[in-house]
Amino acid sequence: MTWFASAPANIALIKYMGKSANNNVLSHPNNTRNTPTNPSLSYTLNHLQSFVELEHSSTSCDQWQPLPGHTPLALNEQEQTRFLSHLSFIKKQFHYSACFYVRSSNNFPASCGLASSASSFAALTRCAVQAICEQQNRPLPSIQDLSALSRQGSGSSCRSFFEPFALWQQDYAEALPLPYPSLRHMTVIVSQAQKKVSSSQAHQAVFTSLQFENRPQRAQTRLTQLIHALQQQDWFRAYQLTWQEFWDMHALFETATPPFGYFLPGTMMALHLLREYWHIHQDGPLVTMDAGPNIHLLFRPEQQTVYQEIADTLSPHFQLFTPHI
Ligand code: DP6
């Protein structure tokens, strides 16, 4: 028997960075419960999907394989272990012991500067719960419960169950209705190199920054302000707040002991061009960055000229990843 599920990626506008001290729960194989120190808000990227197929196996342990017929995906050993340990965590929750072949892939290349952990852990959670509940003849848990389970595999994945915006405060995320149902996404690819510090490592390291002390309060205040700006359709204010937010997170990295960072010279160049564009036109995209050197842009659908001009400005220097050009 086989089961199949998919889930989208998401991009955070208010960032999840830092995990609460109660993360060490022994029931989880990785001891990471991923309870955040501050709430986060994301936009769901429906065109970027992960797919997971589970098939019963008579082997003595779960095994990962790439999903045939999709964009080839190569998970290294560490990534496979992390993915499979989330499956064992879910199995444990349901007192389920049989094994699966776990096949997964994304419809976006691993090198396009987008993290796939959110979409892939959400798809795995969905697929595993579906497979187990069907066999145990029990009803599917609520979407909040799915989100809470997924969070324990990778925090940001709990937001991938909701759209267009997802708000994650504590155990699970929820949909937040805001007046921008269909934004256009573009990634400015500055580097495709594997990052030296993973986002999971960054979550630990930020505690060593003196600036972390007031970070939860700053994120909370900015979240309230951003929700208000989006509700009022004040795009310029939303741009200012999302800009401040990613700089705040990256400042934590650079002020950690020892400091680390993701910015490359190209990142600075692209940010400079984007800031200049906003300055000249008093208009532009929302700009954000995750724990990496690449830049994410979100445009309103009616910003067609802005979208084209930004693409023309950036494309001589950078590869752009977008479903539209
Ligand atoms: C910078 O969800 O990848 O993208 O819970 O350890 O899997 P784990 O971390 P992860 O962290 C994402 C960090 C971020 C910001 C965000 O998506 O909110």
Short mmCIF file of C-alpha atoms and ligand atoms in Angstrom, two decimals:
data_model
loop_
_atom_site.label_atom_id
_atom_site.label_comp_id
_atom_site.label_asym_id
_atom_site.label_seq_id
_atom_site.Cartn_x
_atom_site.Cartn_y
_atom_site.Cartn_z
CA MET A 1 0.00 0.00 0.00
CA THR A 2 1.17 3.57 -0.69
CA TRP A 3 0.15 6.99 0.52
CA PHE A 4 0.94 10.38 -0.97
CA ALA A 5 0.89 13.97 0.32
CA SER A 6 2.28 17.36 -0.60
CA ALA A 7 2.85 20.64 1.24
CA PRO A 8 4.03 24.12 0.24
CA ALA A 9 7.07 26.16 1.33
CA ASN A 10 6.62 29.39 3.24
CA ILE A 11 8.65 32.56 3.70
CA ALA A 12 8.69 34.25 7.11
CA LEU A 13 8.15 38.01 7.32
CA ILE A 14 8.53 37.98 11.11
CA LYS A 15 11.17 35.35 11.83
CA TYR A 16 11.26 32.33 14.09
CA MET A 17 14.77 32.58 15.54
CA GLY A 18 15.51 31.11 18.97
CA LYS A 19 13.90 28.16 20.73
CA SER A 20 12.50 28.18 24.28
CA ALA A 21 14.37 26.44 27.04
CA ASN A 22 11.73 23.67 27.28
CA ASN A 23 13.02 22.15 24.07
CA ASN A 24 14.44 19.07 25.69
CA VAL A 25 11.62 16.62 25.65
CA LEU A 26 12.86 13.08 25.81
CA SER A 27 9.98 11.67 23.78
CA HIS A 28 11.44 13.27 20.68
CA PRO A 29 14.40 11.45 19.16
CA ASN A 30 16.20 14.72 18.44
CA ASN A 31 15.20 16.32 21.72
CA THR A 32 13.98 19.30 19.76
CA ARG A 33 10.48 20.38 20.32
CA ASN A 34 10.97 23.66 18.52
CA THR A 35 8.89 25.91 20.72
CA PRO A 36 9.76 29.43 19.55
CA THR A 37 10.89 32.31 21.75
CA ASN A 38 8.77 34.67 19.64
CA PRO A 39 5.77 34.48 17.33
CA SER A 40 6.34 34.44 13.56
CA LEU A 41 4.30 35.33 10.50
CA SER A 42 4.79 33.78 7.06
CA TYR A 43 3.43 33.90 3.56
CA THR A 44 2.75 30.49 1.99
CA LEU A 45 4.43 29.81 -1.36
CA ASN A 46 1.96 27.51 -3.04
CA HIS A 47 3.97 27.16 -6.26
CA LEU A 48 6.84 25.57 -4.30
CA GLN A 49 5.78 22.13 -3.15
CA SER A 50 7.35 19.08 -1.52
CA PHE A 51 5.94 15.62 -2.20
CA VAL A 52 6.14 12.56 0.04
CA GLU A 53 5.12 9.00 -0.73
CA LEU A 54 5.08 6.26 1.90
CA GLU A 55 5.01 2.61 1.01
CA HIS A 56 4.80 -0.32 3.40
CA SER A 57 8.08 -2.13 3.70
CA SER A 58 8.85 -5.49 5.26
CA THR A 59 12.33 -4.27 6.26
CA SER A 60 13.19 -3.68 9.90
CA CYS A 61 13.58 0.10 9.58
CA ASP A 62 12.31 3.03 7.55
CA GLN A 63 14.32 3.88 4.46
CA TRP A 64 14.51 7.09 2.45
CA GLN A 65 14.61 7.15 -1.36
CA PRO A 66 14.19 9.93 -3.96
CA LEU A 67 10.70 10.04 -5.44
CA PRO A 68 10.81 8.90 -9.08
CA GLY A 69 9.25 11.09 -11.73
CA HIS A 70 9.98 14.32 -9.88
CA THR A 71 12.93 16.76 -9.72
CA PRO A 72 15.79 14.56 -8.46
CA LEU A 73 16.52 15.17 -4.79
CA ALA A 74 19.65 14.02 -2.98
CA LEU A 75 19.41 14.14 0.81
CA ASN A 76 22.74 13.60 2.52
CA GLU A 77 23.00 11.08 5.34
CA GLN A 78 22.40 13.64 8.07
CA GLU A 79 19.33 15.03 6.29
CA GLN A 80 17.94 11.53 5.77
CA THR A 81 18.44 10.70 9.45
CA ARG A 82 16.67 13.88 10.51
CA PHE A 83 13.77 13.23 8.13
CA LEU A 84 13.40 9.60 9.21
CA SER A 85 13.62 10.45 12.89
CA HIS A 86 10.63 12.74 12.44
CA LEU A 87 8.77 9.78 10.97
CA SER A 88 9.71 7.63 14.01
CA PHE A 89 8.52 10.43 16.27
CA ILE A 90 5.11 10.43 14.53
CA LYS A 91 4.93 6.63 14.64
CA LYS A 92 5.68 6.72 18.35
CA GLN A 93 2.89 9.22 18.97
CA PHE A 94 0.45 6.78 17.34
CA HIS A 95 2.00 3.61 18.85
CA TYR A 96 2.66 2.37 15.32
CA SER A 97 5.62 0.14 14.63
CA ALA A 98 5.59 -1.09 10.99
CA CYS A 99 8.14 0.33 8.53
CA PHE A 100 7.94 2.40 5.38
CA TYR A 101 9.89 3.31 2.30
CA VAL A 102 9.85 7.10 2.45
CA ARG A 103 10.16 8.78 -0.96
CA SER A 104 10.33 12.53 -1.30
CA SER A 105 11.09 15.33 -3.72
CA ASN A 106 10.45 19.01 -4.33
CA ASN A 107 9.21 20.78 -7.45
CA PHE A 108 11.99 23.35 -6.96
CA PRO A 109 15.71 22.68 -7.23
CA ALA A 110 17.67 22.33 -4.00
CA SER A 111 20.08 24.94 -5.34
CA CYS A 112 17.50 27.69 -5.87
CA GLY A 113 18.12 29.30 -2.51
CA LEU A 114 14.93 28.09 -0.86
CA ALA A 115 14.85 26.05 2.29
CA SER A 116 12.89 22.86 1.71
CA SER A 117 12.66 21.74 5.34
CA ALA A 118 9.36 23.53 5.95
CA SER A 119 7.59 22.00 2.95
CA SER A 120 9.17 18.55 3.26
CA PHE A 121 8.49 18.11 7.00
CA ALA A 122 4.92 19.33 6.52
CA ALA A 123 4.40 16.87 3.64
CA LEU A 124 5.94 14.02 5.66
CA THR A 125 3.74 14.79 8.66
CA ARG A 126 0.63 14.89 6.48
CA CYS A 127 1.52 11.66 4.69
CA ALA A 128 2.55 9.69 7.79
CA VAL A 129 -0.52 10.70 9.79
CA GLN A 130 -2.76 9.83 6.83
CA ALA A 131 -1.12 6.39 6.41
CA ILE A 132 -1.23 5.54 10.11
CA CYS A 133 -4.77 6.80 10.76
CA GLU A 134 -6.09 4.89 7.75
CA GLN A 135 -4.54 1.67 8.99
CA GLN A 136 -5.62 2.21 12.57
CA ASN A 137 -9.08 3.11 11.38
CA ARG A 138 -9.14 6.33 13.34
CA PRO A 139 -10.20 9.85 12.28
CA LEU A 140 -7.55 12.27 11.02
CA PRO A 141 -6.38 14.75 13.66
CA SER A 142 -7.24 18.42 13.29
CA ILE A 143 -5.04 20.66 11.14
CA GLN A 144 -3.77 22.34 14.35
CA ASP A 145 -2.66 18.94 15.65
CA LEU A 146 -0.91 18.23 12.34
CA SER A 147 0.80 21.60 12.56
CA ALA A 148 1.92 20.91 16.15
CA LEU A 149 3.30 17.49 15.18
CA SER A 150 5.13 18.93 12.19
CA ARG A 151 6.62 21.71 14.34
CA GLN A 152 8.49 19.09 16.30
CA GLY A 153 10.28 17.95 13.15
CA SER A 154 11.14 21.42 11.86
CA GLY A 155 9.67 24.52 13.46
CA SER A 156 8.93 26.52 10.32
CA SER A 157 7.02 23.57 8.79
CA CYS A 158 4.08 24.15 11.17
CA ARG A 159 3.21 27.27 9.15
CA SER A 160 2.99 25.37 5.84
CA PHE A 161 -0.49 24.02 6.68
CA PHE A 162 -2.17 27.40 6.35
CA GLU A 163 -2.54 30.08 3.69
CA PRO A 164 -2.14 32.74 2.50
CA PHE A 165 -0.57 33.96 5.78
CA ALA A 166 0.25 31.78 8.78
CA LEU A 167 0.73 33.02 12.32
CA TRP A 168 2.67 30.75 14.69
CA GLN A 169 2.67 31.76 18.33
CA GLN A 170 3.36 28.66 20.43
CA ASP A 171 2.39 25.04 19.73
CA TYR A 172 0.88 25.31 16.24
CA ALA A 173 0.24 27.83 13.52
CA GLU A 174 -3.08 29.17 12.26
CA ALA A 175 -4.30 30.98 9.16
CA LEU A 176 -4.35 34.75 9.37
CA PRO A 177 -6.74 36.41 6.94
CA LEU A 178 -5.07 39.49 5.44
CA PRO A 179 -5.96 41.44 2.30
CA TYR A 180 -3.16 40.01 0.09
CA PRO A 181 -4.29 36.55 -1.07
CA SER A 182 -1.90 36.19 -4.03
CA LEU A 183 1.52 37.78 -3.86
CA ARG A 184 4.22 37.04 -6.48
CA HIS A 185 7.46 35.64 -5.18
CA MET A 186 10.98 36.06 -6.55
CA THR A 187 14.27 34.80 -5.09
CA VAL A 188 17.47 36.69 -5.85
CA ILE A 189 20.09 33.94 -5.88
CA VAL A 190 23.36 35.32 -4.59
CA SER A 191 24.92 31.93 -3.85
CA GLN A 192 23.90 28.31 -4.20
CA ALA A 193 26.68 27.04 -1.94
CA GLN A 194 25.69 24.87 1.03
CA LYS A 195 25.58 27.11 4.09
CA LYS A 196 28.13 26.56 6.85
CA VAL A 197 25.71 27.22 9.73
CA SER A 198 22.30 25.56 9.41
CA SER A 199 19.21 27.39 10.66
CA SER A 200 18.92 24.81 13.47
CA GLN A 201 22.46 25.74 14.59
CA ALA A 202 21.63 29.44 14.26
CA HIS A 203 18.69 28.97 16.68
CA GLN A 204 21.21 27.85 19.34
CA ALA A 205 23.88 30.42 18.56
CA VAL A 206 21.68 33.53 18.79
CA PHE A 207 21.42 33.12 22.58
CA THR A 208 25.05 34.22 22.85
CA SER A 209 24.23 37.64 21.39
CA LEU A 210 23.66 40.45 23.89
CA GLN A 211 20.97 41.69 21.50
CA PHE A 212 18.96 38.53 22.05
CA GLU A 213 17.74 39.73 25.45
CA ASN A 214 15.06 42.02 23.98
CA ARG A 215 14.57 40.11 20.75
CA PRO A 216 11.27 38.37 21.70
CA GLN A 217 9.77 41.76 22.63
CA ARG A 218 11.04 43.40 19.43
CA ALA A 219 9.63 40.60 17.29
CA GLN A 220 6.28 40.74 19.09
CA THR A 221 6.00 44.51 18.65
CA ARG A 222 7.01 44.31 15.00
CA LEU A 223 4.50 41.52 14.42
CA THR A 224 1.66 43.66 15.78
CA GLN A 225 2.81 46.58 13.65
CA LEU A 226 3.15 44.44 10.51
CA ILE A 227 -0.30 42.87 10.88
CA HIS A 228 -1.73 46.36 11.29
CA ALA A 229 0.15 47.66 8.21
CA LEU A 230 -1.04 44.72 6.08
CA GLN A 231 -4.61 45.12 7.32
CA GLN A 232 -4.48 48.82 6.40
CA GLN A 233 -2.88 47.89 3.06
CA ASP A 234 0.03 50.20 3.94
CA TRP A 235 2.57 48.49 1.66
CA PHE A 236 5.37 50.97 2.34
CA ARG A 237 5.09 50.44 6.11
CA ALA A 238 5.02 46.66 5.54
CA TYR A 239 8.23 47.00 3.51
CA GLN A 240 9.90 49.04 6.29
CA LEU A 241 8.94 46.47 8.94
CA THR A 242 9.99 43.37 6.97
CA TRP A 243 13.28 45.11 6.10
CA GLN A 244 13.94 45.91 9.78
CA GLU A 245 13.01 42.37 10.78
CA PHE A 246 15.52 40.51 8.64
CA TRP A 247 18.29 42.97 9.60
CA ASP A 248 17.40 42.38 13.25
CA MET A 249 17.77 38.60 12.81
CA HIS A 250 21.03 38.89 10.87
CA ALA A 251 22.40 41.32 13.50
CA LEU A 252 21.88 38.54 16.08
CA PHE A 253 24.09 36.29 13.98
CA GLU A 254 26.86 38.87 13.62
CA THR A 255 26.77 39.78 17.34
CA ALA A 256 26.85 36.15 18.53
CA THR A 257 29.97 34.69 20.17
CA PRO A 258 31.66 33.66 17.94
CA PRO A 259 30.04 35.80 15.25
CA PHE A 260 28.76 34.23 12.07
CA GLY A 261 26.83 35.52 9.10
CA TYR A 262 25.31 34.81 5.72
CA PHE A 263 25.71 38.10 3.87
CA LEU A 264 27.96 38.01 0.81
CA PRO A 265 29.13 41.02 -1.23
CA GLY A 266 26.38 40.19 -3.76
CA THR A 267 23.77 40.29 -0.98
CA MET A 268 24.81 43.85 -0.12
CA MET A 269 24.75 44.84 -3.78
CA ALA A 270 21.25 43.46 -4.34
CA LEU A 271 19.93 45.05 -1.13
CA HIS A 272 21.46 48.37 -2.19
CA LEU A 273 19.71 48.17 -5.59
CA LEU A 274 16.40 47.29 -3.92
CA ARG A 275 16.65 50.14 -1.39
CA GLU A 276 17.51 52.57 -4.21
CA TYR A 277 14.52 51.36 -6.20
CA TRP A 278 12.19 52.02 -3.27
CA HIS A 279 13.82 55.44 -2.69
CA ILE A 280 13.37 56.58 -6.30
CA HIS A 281 9.91 55.13 -6.95
CA GLN A 282 8.42 55.18 -3.44
CA ASP A 283 7.27 51.69 -4.34
CA GLY A 284 8.77 48.22 -4.58
CA PRO A 285 8.53 44.67 -3.23
CA LEU A 286 8.60 43.42 0.36
CA VAL A 287 12.18 42.28 0.95
CA THR A 288 13.27 39.55 3.35
CA MET A 289 16.07 37.05 3.95
CA ASP A 290 16.20 33.73 5.77
CA ALA A 291 19.35 32.26 7.33
CA GLY A 292 21.20 32.37 4.00
CA PRO A 293 22.68 34.85 1.49
CA ASN A 294 19.69 34.89 -0.88
CA ILE A 295 16.94 37.50 -0.94
CA HIS A 296 13.19 36.91 -1.15
CA LEU A 297 10.88 39.46 -2.75
CA LEU A 298 7.09 39.62 -2.64
CA PHE A 299 5.09 41.75 -5.07
CA ARG A 300 1.40 42.61 -5.18
CA PRO A 301 -0.21 41.27 -8.39
CA GLU A 302 -0.86 44.78 -9.74
CA GLN A 303 2.84 45.73 -9.40
CA GLN A 304 3.60 44.40 -12.88
CA THR A 305 5.83 47.30 -13.90
CA VAL A 306 7.68 47.22 -10.58
CA TYR A 307 8.16 43.47 -10.97
CA GLN A 308 9.59 43.85 -14.48
CA GLU A 309 11.84 46.78 -13.56
CA ILE A 310 13.24 44.93 -10.54
CA ALA A 311 13.83 41.84 -12.69
CA ASP A 312 15.61 44.03 -15.30
CA THR A 313 17.72 45.71 -12.59
CA LEU A 314 18.79 42.50 -10.88
CA SER A 315 19.02 39.97 -13.72
CA PRO A 316 22.34 41.28 -15.18
CA HIS A 317 24.00 40.46 -11.83
CA PHE A 318 22.02 37.61 -10.29
CA GLN A 319 20.09 34.52 -11.17
CA LEU A 320 16.43 35.07 -10.30
CA PHE A 321 14.21 32.20 -9.31
CA THR A 322 10.60 32.86 -10.05
CA PRO A 323 7.79 30.87 -11.62
CA HIS A 324 6.90 33.84 -13.82
CA ILE A 325 10.00 34.77 -15.86
C1 DP6 B 1 15.50 31.79 9.47
O1 DP6 B 1 12.44 25.80 10.92
O2 DP6 B 1 14.65 25.59 9.71
O3 DP6 B 1 14.02 30.42 8.21
O4 DP6 B 1 13.07 24.19 13.81
O5 DP6 B 1 15.52 23.81 13.74
O6 DP6 B 1 14.08 23.04 11.82
P1 DP6 B 1 14.29 24.04 12.94
O7 DP6 B 1 14.56 25.45 12.22
P2 DP6 B 1 13.89 26.04 10.91
O8 DP6 B 1 14.18 27.61 11.15
C2 DP6 B 1 13.78 28.55 10.21
C3 DP6 B 1 14.47 29.83 10.50
C4 DP6 B 1 14.24 30.93 9.51
C5 DP6 B 1 13.10 31.85 9.92
C6 DP6 B 1 11.70 31.33 9.73
O9 DP6 B 1 11.43 30.55 8.80
O10 DP6 B 1 10.85 31.77 10.51
#
